[in-house]
Each structure stands twice: as structure tokens, then as C-alpha cells.
């Protein structure tokens, strides 16, 4: 099976030849250069041969068109530093208008998607990262508390801005598919955590705009992975979202497990790797021991082995290689086991048929003679 075949098997209720596996990370120091970012993304996929590709550009691409400014990092382990944000006062929400796609940062990202898609070909699914409109609004202000306050005190201004953000990213998401992506990786970031926002506020300021983006992508044949970040998330809010796969921090005790999530969505789930502990800090041997139980669990439900969020850049590549080898070894063991079983069963049933036929006939003749 190709990588795409494995995902298709999961999506259609069939059994792939092995558990699919995928991982993604940032290349912070390369993400402000389209050429370097394309090279890093393609190189990462070719090295590890993941079963789907999450195109993972700098998060700030969502808000730079509205005036947010960031400084690229010099250290590959550091995130970009924010210099300014466009919404300081409630009245500043009125400045947020629909952005053009033919120029600026969004045009550059579409070109990047096109280049990555051409280099990786059609044998693997490619998902462009797109934040939810509410998440994007959260990056237009200085603090989470400011946006929550504006929702309460100036709800109409915030909703009007969300409409403009949504119109922009509906068009952008559809154009990503036209550029060669197969779908979007739709992330709610911290805004679907009950630690940040009340559930009733998400229903008002999140859900309607989420669905516009998701339905636009699905309407043109694209696929959607829903990613719900953070502890204490409100995953049940999304149970009826028309998405294809779901990813969240299932190892966090404040969230539901992968099995519970599958029962909620009845769609393939992505998880099983706590990217903040064993994958980051463990040695290869400890990593294999930590992930093997997750791999066994994921064989019982339609699932992809993957992290609960982007891998920290400090994760050693040898650990990623160990992860891939674990999946391959598990598949090889299962294949060897299934090959030997059917042969023994066929031989036994064949012998029983040959012996039993004459006996039944003799029994019938004997009964007739007695009569």
C-alpha cells in the first residue's frame, strides 16, 4: 500500500496493511524563507516517509496580512518573536477586512503549497495548516484576556471581524486545494480549552465560523483533520463537525482517551504519542517501550499513530527513526503471523470432508435395510 492507500483504507472502514504513522514539526529558522521551508518540509517527509504530510508554516502567516509583525528567530529551537499586533482597542476590530489572495503573505503561502505538492506527488495526502477564525482573532490581540473581554463588551465588533477573517480563510483554504493540497489541518489552538473560554462563548464566537471554513473545503472535495489543542478541551462540542479525522491531547488526564474519542466521533483518530515526554526526552529503547502499548491500542480502532501537537524541534531524529522502525517491525510481525494460520485450517477441513462423506452414505443404507 502507498501512504495514501493506508489513509483511504481507514476512511472507508477497511484494514490497512499496517497502522499508519505521521509526525510534524516546525522549522522556525526556515519558515520566513519560502525556498528553505519547502526544502525542509519535503526533506522531512522523504527522510521518514510519513503516511500523511502536515504542511506546517509559521503560525504568524494567518495574521501578518492584517499588520502583525514578527522577527524571525536565529536559533532553530526558538519561535518567532512578536513585535506588534493590530488590535489594541475594541474599535480596532473595525479595521479587520477581507484580505486579497493575489499578493502578500497569503499568496506566498499558496505558492509554497504548490511547490511542496509538486515535489511530493500524489501518493501521500498533504494537509495545509489553517487555524480556526477564532484562533486567528486571538493572534490579532495582545492577550487572551483582551479577546475574551472584547467578546463580552463589544460582541458585534468581534463578530464582524470574525466574518471578515472567515471569508478570507474560506477562499484561502479552497485555493490551497487548487494549489495541490488534499485538505486542511484545522486547528482550534487554545481557544477550544475550557481553561481559556466558556463553552457557550465558543458556540457563539467559534462554531459558526469553523463550519463555514470546513464546509467550504468539504464542498470542493477536500479532506479535513480537526486538531483540538490543550488540556481540558471541549471536544464534545465538535462531535457533529463534518471532518475526516480528529487529533487532540488524549494523554492529558483532563481530556478523553483515544477510544472514547473514537466512540464520540466514529471517525479515525490520530494520537498515541506524547510528544512532550518520551519522544522528546527518552532514549530509543525507552521510547519503544512507551509507544508499544499505544500501537497495540490503535490496532483495535481506526487510528493513525501520531503526536498530540507539533513535535518540539529538539526531538532527536534517531527517536523518529526508532518510531518508524517500531511501526514497520510491528507490521512485519503481524504479516508473518497471518500468513501461517490459514494453511493449517484449510488442510484440516479438507480431511474431514473426505472421511465424512462415505460414513453418511453407509448410515443411510443401513437404515433402509432395517425397514
XYZ file of C-alpha atoms in Angstrom:
371
model
C 0.000 0.000 0.000
C 1.053 3.586 -0.580
C 0.736 6.132 2.218
C -2.416 7.456 0.569
C -3.854 3.933 0.286
C -3.475 3.429 4.045
C -5.369 6.609 4.866
C -8.042 5.769 2.286
C -8.444 2.341 3.876
C -9.071 3.913 7.280
C -11.534 6.429 5.864
C -13.558 3.709 4.133
C -13.649 1.284 7.052
C -11.066 -1.118 5.637
C -7.940 -2.586 7.217
C -4.629 -1.024 6.098
C -1.555 -3.218 5.777
C -0.180 -1.606 8.944
C -1.027 1.164 11.395
C -0.433 4.489 9.608
C 2.027 6.841 11.296
C 2.691 10.561 10.890
C 4.538 13.340 12.689
C 5.102 17.033 12.085
C 7.268 19.825 13.456
C 8.277 23.436 12.931
C 11.461 24.630 11.250
C 11.327 28.043 12.903
C 14.516 29.473 11.426
C 13.500 28.449 7.878
C 9.837 29.425 7.814
C 10.319 33.027 6.680
C 12.075 31.831 3.510
C 9.737 30.012 1.079
C 12.645 28.144 -0.520
C 14.085 26.947 2.790
C 10.664 25.990 4.130
C 9.802 23.945 1.040
C 13.172 22.193 1.251
C 12.758 21.447 4.969
C 9.210 20.102 4.597
C 10.000 17.902 1.610
C 13.237 16.662 3.186
C 11.470 15.742 6.427
C 8.885 13.697 4.530
C 11.405 11.939 2.310
C 13.553 11.033 5.281
C 10.792 9.493 7.410
C 8.120 8.575 4.835
C 5.131 9.557 6.983
C 1.669 8.401 5.928
C 0.416 11.970 5.574
C 2.129 15.349 5.444
C 1.110 18.290 7.593
C 2.385 21.430 5.883
C 3.368 23.392 8.978
C 4.254 27.012 8.141
C 4.888 29.759 10.669
C 1.697 30.413 12.629
C 2.004 34.151 12.046
C 1.122 33.787 8.356
C -2.509 33.919 9.480
C -2.231 37.478 10.831
C 0.658 39.204 9.050
C -1.698 40.456 6.334
C -3.562 42.493 8.960
C -0.393 44.131 10.221
C 1.000 41.807 12.886
C 4.800 41.932 12.844
C 7.249 39.200 13.831
C 11.027 38.797 13.933
C 12.450 35.541 12.520
C 14.500 33.610 15.095
C 18.209 32.976 14.732
C 18.129 29.870 16.903
C 16.329 26.918 15.239
C 14.782 25.982 18.597
C 13.177 29.393 19.184
C 9.787 30.628 17.996
C 9.492 33.933 16.106
C 9.167 36.956 18.363
C 6.101 39.162 18.006
C 6.792 42.890 17.707
C 3.286 44.284 17.251
C -0.361 43.302 16.914
C -3.109 45.202 15.084
C -5.965 45.191 17.627
C -5.307 47.184 20.769
C -8.704 48.830 21.300
C -12.190 47.428 20.648
C -12.608 49.920 17.801
C -9.579 48.378 16.046
C -11.695 45.345 15.142
C -13.326 47.538 12.510
C -10.001 47.615 10.637
C -10.080 43.849 10.053
C -11.298 43.402 6.487
C -11.160 40.542 3.996
C -7.649 40.113 2.586
C -6.687 39.616 -1.077
C -5.049 36.335 -2.043
C -3.193 37.570 -5.106
C -0.410 39.299 -3.194
C 1.246 39.406 0.200
C 1.795 36.622 2.689
C -1.210 34.500 1.680
C -0.135 34.470 -1.963
C 3.340 33.390 -0.854
C 1.900 30.539 1.219
C -0.209 29.325 -1.699
C 2.911 29.197 -3.852
C 4.666 27.232 -1.117
C 1.818 24.714 -1.003
C 2.052 24.304 -4.776
C 5.801 23.633 -4.690
C 5.541 21.113 -1.856
C 2.658 19.309 -3.573
C 4.560 19.007 -6.845
C 7.689 17.667 -5.159
C 5.869 15.080 -3.038
C 3.462 13.858 -5.708
C 0.088 12.192 -5.363
C 0.964 9.072 -3.360
C 0.669 10.865 0.002
C -2.000 13.185 1.406
C -0.879 16.756 2.084
C -2.775 18.926 4.595
C -2.202 22.671 4.901
C -2.378 24.039 8.433
C -5.244 26.512 8.831
C -6.223 27.986 12.192
C -9.860 28.469 13.130
C -11.173 32.035 12.670
C -11.405 32.476 16.445
C -7.787 31.322 16.827
C -6.739 33.866 14.218
C -8.637 36.598 16.067
C -6.751 35.566 19.197
C -3.450 36.304 17.453
C -4.597 39.788 16.448
C -4.683 40.963 20.082
C -2.080 41.239 22.800
C -3.545 38.737 25.263
C -6.216 36.065 25.535
C -7.905 38.127 28.244
C -8.281 41.055 25.842
C -10.195 38.992 23.293
C -12.427 37.459 25.983
C -13.179 40.943 27.308
C -13.967 42.250 23.819
C -16.329 39.308 23.256
C -18.230 40.341 26.360
C -18.149 44.113 25.935
C -18.087 44.564 22.133
C -19.518 41.314 20.734
C -20.790 42.789 17.462
C -17.394 44.269 16.600
C -15.698 40.937 17.256
C -18.292 39.036 15.222
C -17.960 41.398 12.271
C -14.184 40.895 12.330
C -14.668 37.125 12.546
C -16.822 37.291 9.420
C -14.011 39.030 7.516
C -11.440 36.545 8.798
C -13.708 33.666 7.804
C -14.289 34.986 4.290
C -10.527 35.303 3.847
C -9.728 31.789 5.018
C -12.626 30.131 3.224
C -11.117 31.402 -0.013
C -7.568 30.659 1.094
C -8.414 27.083 2.130
C -10.134 26.343 -1.177
C -7.193 27.848 -3.055
C -4.834 25.567 -1.097
C -6.663 22.627 -2.667
C -6.350 24.237 -6.084
C -2.610 24.580 -5.402
C -2.225 20.851 -4.744
C -3.110 20.248 -1.096
C -5.559 17.426 -0.382
C -7.144 19.129 2.589
C -6.561 21.251 5.665
C -5.343 20.567 9.187
C -7.862 22.728 11.042
C -6.524 23.833 14.439
C -8.502 25.458 17.252
C -5.311 26.241 19.256
C -6.028 27.254 22.867
C -9.498 28.617 22.118
C -11.280 25.271 22.488
C -9.972 24.797 26.031
C -12.321 25.428 28.939
C -9.325 26.928 30.734
C -9.479 29.854 28.289
C -13.086 30.182 27.130
C -16.558 29.145 28.266
C -18.282 26.585 26.073
C -21.252 28.866 25.402
C -18.846 31.525 24.125
C -17.274 29.003 21.759
C -20.697 28.133 20.413
C -21.246 31.814 19.665
C -17.811 33.006 18.528
C -16.230 29.774 17.295
C -18.608 27.196 15.882
C -20.417 29.169 13.120
C -17.150 30.356 11.595
C -15.450 26.953 11.941
C -18.233 25.320 9.989
C -18.042 27.845 7.167
C -14.386 27.001 6.548
C -14.797 23.245 6.974
C -17.896 23.013 4.779
C -16.223 25.069 2.048
C -13.296 22.636 1.950
C -15.530 19.566 2.030
C -17.725 21.123 -0.636
C -14.901 21.019 -3.193
C -13.771 17.505 -2.293
C -11.110 18.348 0.287
C -10.444 16.433 3.484
C -10.262 17.916 6.979
C -8.264 16.877 10.032
C -9.625 18.554 13.167
C -6.963 19.360 15.769
C -8.207 20.430 19.206
C -5.333 21.685 21.341
C -4.675 21.980 25.033
C -5.809 20.328 28.282
C -9.423 20.473 29.480
C -10.659 20.749 25.920
C -14.275 20.885 24.783
C -14.010 18.004 22.319
C -17.673 17.040 22.596
C -18.550 20.425 21.053
C -17.128 19.152 17.751
C -18.766 15.718 17.595
C -21.020 16.727 14.689
C -18.368 18.616 12.699
C -18.096 17.199 9.140
C -14.413 16.267 9.402
C -12.474 13.165 8.342
C -10.033 12.614 11.226
C -9.542 14.021 14.727
C -6.407 14.785 16.775
C -6.186 16.033 20.384
C -4.127 15.695 23.583
C -5.596 12.341 24.589
C -2.796 11.569 27.049
C -3.782 14.563 29.190
C -5.979 13.313 32.020
C -8.348 16.264 31.678
C -9.274 15.090 28.148
C -10.997 11.945 26.913
C -8.980 8.951 25.700
C -8.482 7.897 22.088
C -11.011 5.079 22.446
C -13.572 7.448 23.958
C -12.883 9.951 21.200
C -13.426 7.337 18.521
C -16.743 6.385 20.130
C -17.711 10.069 20.124
C -16.796 10.833 16.501
C -16.929 7.398 14.832
C -14.055 8.636 12.665
C -10.339 7.773 12.597
C -8.358 9.330 15.421
C -4.729 10.468 15.473
C -2.598 10.119 18.595
C -0.769 7.732 20.883
C 2.468 9.726 21.149
C 3.031 12.163 23.998
C 5.393 14.500 22.160
C 6.389 16.362 25.337
C 7.886 13.419 27.226
C 9.072 10.089 25.824
C 9.613 11.242 22.245
C 11.487 14.345 23.354
C 13.432 13.117 26.352
C 13.622 9.337 26.158
C 16.319 7.179 24.684
C 15.394 4.929 21.781
C 14.849 1.883 23.986
C 12.603 3.752 26.441
C 10.716 5.341 23.565
C 9.874 1.981 22.011
C 8.659 0.703 25.379
C 6.471 3.774 25.883
C 4.865 3.698 22.440
C 4.333 -0.049 22.016
C 1.180 -0.078 24.240
C -0.272 2.805 22.204
C 0.416 0.937 18.994
C -1.407 -2.116 20.348
C -4.408 0.024 21.340
C -4.575 1.737 17.966
C -4.901 -1.619 16.218
C -8.320 -2.020 17.861
C -9.802 1.206 16.434
C -9.372 3.110 13.137
C -6.381 5.248 14.036
C -3.109 6.840 12.990
C -0.138 6.786 15.338
C 0.982 10.385 15.754
C 1.761 13.181 18.201
C -0.833 15.272 20.007
C 0.618 18.508 18.664
C 3.656 19.648 16.687
C 6.883 17.949 17.735
C 9.359 20.206 19.526
C 12.316 20.916 17.207
C 14.604 19.385 19.840
C 13.210 15.860 19.321
C 16.202 13.718 18.233
C 15.924 12.331 14.725
C 17.095 8.940 15.980
C 13.914 8.802 18.083
C 11.807 9.459 15.000
C 13.675 6.709 13.178
C 13.001 4.372 16.108
C 9.317 5.272 15.923
C 9.155 4.444 12.227
C 11.044 1.187 12.730
C 8.691 0.160 15.521
C 5.707 0.548 13.195
C 7.401 -1.378 10.392
C 8.503 -4.186 12.722
C 5.006 -4.472 14.148
C 3.550 -4.736 10.645
C 6.101 -7.375 9.643
C 5.299 -9.472 12.722
C 1.570 -9.309 12.040
C 2.075 -10.244 8.392
C 4.206 -13.255 9.313
C 1.624 -14.431 11.842
C -1.345 -14.181 9.476
C 0.467 -15.987 6.660
C 0.845 -19.245 8.572
C -2.639 -19.610 10.109
C -4.916 -20.195 7.070
C -2.835 -23.065 5.633
C -3.339 -25.287 8.694
C -7.070 -24.555 8.814
C -7.617 -25.456 5.133
C -5.861 -28.834 5.455
C -7.951 -29.890 8.451
C -11.309 -29.092 6.847
C -10.295 -30.897 3.631
C -9.541 -34.106 5.540
C -12.821 -34.011 7.451
C -14.836 -33.783 4.202
C -13.142 -36.836 2.637
C -13.710 -39.035 5.674
C -17.264 -37.992 6.452
C -18.945 -38.497 3.047
C -18.687 -42.340 2.887
C -19.799 -42.708 6.509
C -23.057 -40.774 5.936
C -23.956 -42.943 2.899
C -23.382 -46.204 4.781
C -25.569 -44.999 7.596
C -28.484 -44.298 5.240
C -28.259 -47.742 3.562
C -28.257 -49.483 6.902
C -31.466 -47.755 7.944
C -33.251 -48.740 4.727
C -32.371 -52.441 5.215
C -33.829 -52.452 8.701
C -37.126 -51.089 7.357
